[in-house]
Amino acid sequence: MTLINLLSFSSGKTLATEDNQELMGQVQNYTEEFSETKPNDSVTQQIPVYQLDDVSPTDWAYSALLSLRDRYDCLSGYPDNTFRGNRPITRYEFAAALNACWQTLESFMAESQAELIQEDDLIVVERLIQDFQVEIANLKARIDGLGNRVDVLEAEQFSTTTKLNGQTIFAVNAGGFDGDRLIDPNGRELADENPQATLLYRVVFDFDTSFRGTDLLKLRVDTGSNGILDNATAILEPNFGSILDITRRPLRDDEFGIGRVFYSFQVVENLSLTVGPLIEALDYIDNNSYANLSFRDFSTANLVYNYVIFPMDAIGGGAILQWNPGGSAFNVRALYIAPDSANPTQNGQTPLPVSLFTSLLYSDGRGSRGLFGFHQGMVEFEYNPSSRFSLRLIYSGGRVFARRFDAVGVNFEWGFASKFAVFGRYGYSSYKDTDFGDINPNYWMAGVSGLDILQEGDRVGVAVGQPFIVNEIGNSTQTNLEVFYSYAVNDNISISPVFQAVFDSSNQESNDTIFTGTLRTVFYF
């Protein structure tokens, strides 16, 4: 029983039984003794407890409360570990102290320790409650009023807030290959010499605004070097995702641009909707705790997402619906994106934002633009019973260059120890009417990752994968390998050496192995 319902307790069944009437009378007589008018006494005239403005150390109520404190240790004092006793207190202070002692007695009774409470003390507490029932009622009303005001403030008085988050990436990259030359999937020469070392970068500013505390308006401004030309694997193997992903989403070539514009809000409990003209599918679908963010873990593009289920660099207009039924371990996400949604052109020749393998499959580059032309729809079912295990089933489909594609994928992660986890992805797809006919590319990747190995915040990972397994293109299957170690200098800076190897690049057996090394530095602010 708390302070706000002490009054109802005092008006209920009395604690005193007929056997205790004599003791109750003694308490009454004792109180009245100090309340009698004594004109000839030099001590200040006493008045009944319920008429006192303050309760002083000489009053019966004060003494009774101190006795309860001594026997039941029910008053802990002020935050500075002082009790500050032996001084007058207001009736409201007294009521609060009385409530604390009553809660202590009640806890004894709830824990079947009622034998520790003296019956006389229960009678005294009841008498004190009766004497201070006005203060208790007033406190109850004040607390109720305060609670209502807090509810109003939480519901209606949230002020619009914008928060800036930022990130800067610097990376030094160098790599090469043995042999005379490298060829692409069609047999054309890609390179006959090793590229020069490069210094690449990316800068991101996120402006996150909330109007109600439960919504989000995001505006991202970013810039960076040219992601398809600023690193060795982008030059030596551009078609099947060996490129460093950290500077290519989206491509900027040293110019500032808008990378995200969307608004997210809660429709009902456990159901949210995101809409906007610039949305990134990979922000929501096919996430993985150990192979997802190219600035934090693996940097090879085809190791941080399922390569065959994303035929386009899906940043465009659309919507995402996210549902967590009943707050359970299941999550459902449905997404629709049109990468060129702001362009009404029919069958235009301007470049479309597609993955490089898509341009390989459809060399004519034609297709309808707008919100319902070139598009991608995705559905993901996620089972996430704990922080150590997740399983995701994904469907992806739509139209690319006026042709139909469909794909399914599986994504899993399992933390089998406190610091180590295994993870992987698999994809199967169907692309119609390509330059190579109707094809069904497969994809897989797997890896192991360690967290906090040398110090808190460090990450290490090894992953291998085959991004585009198909008989119709080339005479082999490309295999990618990456090893990285991310060293956390502090909460805002990390440094990561990254090693890449590409075997049978471009699905061509004649291509010698490509090796690259990158030193990646990330600043968070």
mmCIF file of C-alpha atoms in Angstrom, residues 36-46:
data_model
loop_
_atom_site.group_PDB
_atom_site.id
_atom_site.type_symbol
_atom_site.label_atom_id
_atom_site.label_comp_id
_atom_site.label_asym_id
_atom_site.label_seq_id
_atom_site.Cartn_x
_atom_site.Cartn_y
_atom_site.Cartn_z
ATOM 1 C CA GLU A 36 -4.741 19.680 27.634
ATOM 2 C CA THR A 37 -4.671 23.392 28.301
ATOM 3 C CA LYS A 38 -2.337 24.229 31.212
ATOM 4 C CA PRO A 39 -2.496 28.007 31.802
ATOM 5 C CA ASN A 40 0.006 27.950 34.651
ATOM 6 C CA ASP A 41 2.593 25.826 32.803
ATOM 7 C CA SER A 42 5.646 27.675 31.478
ATOM 8 C CA VAL A 43 5.830 25.273 28.508
ATOM 9 C CA THR A 44 4.005 26.372 25.351
ATOM 10 C CA GLN A 45 0.373 25.229 25.290
ATOM 11 C CA GLN A 46 -0.168 21.911 23.405
#
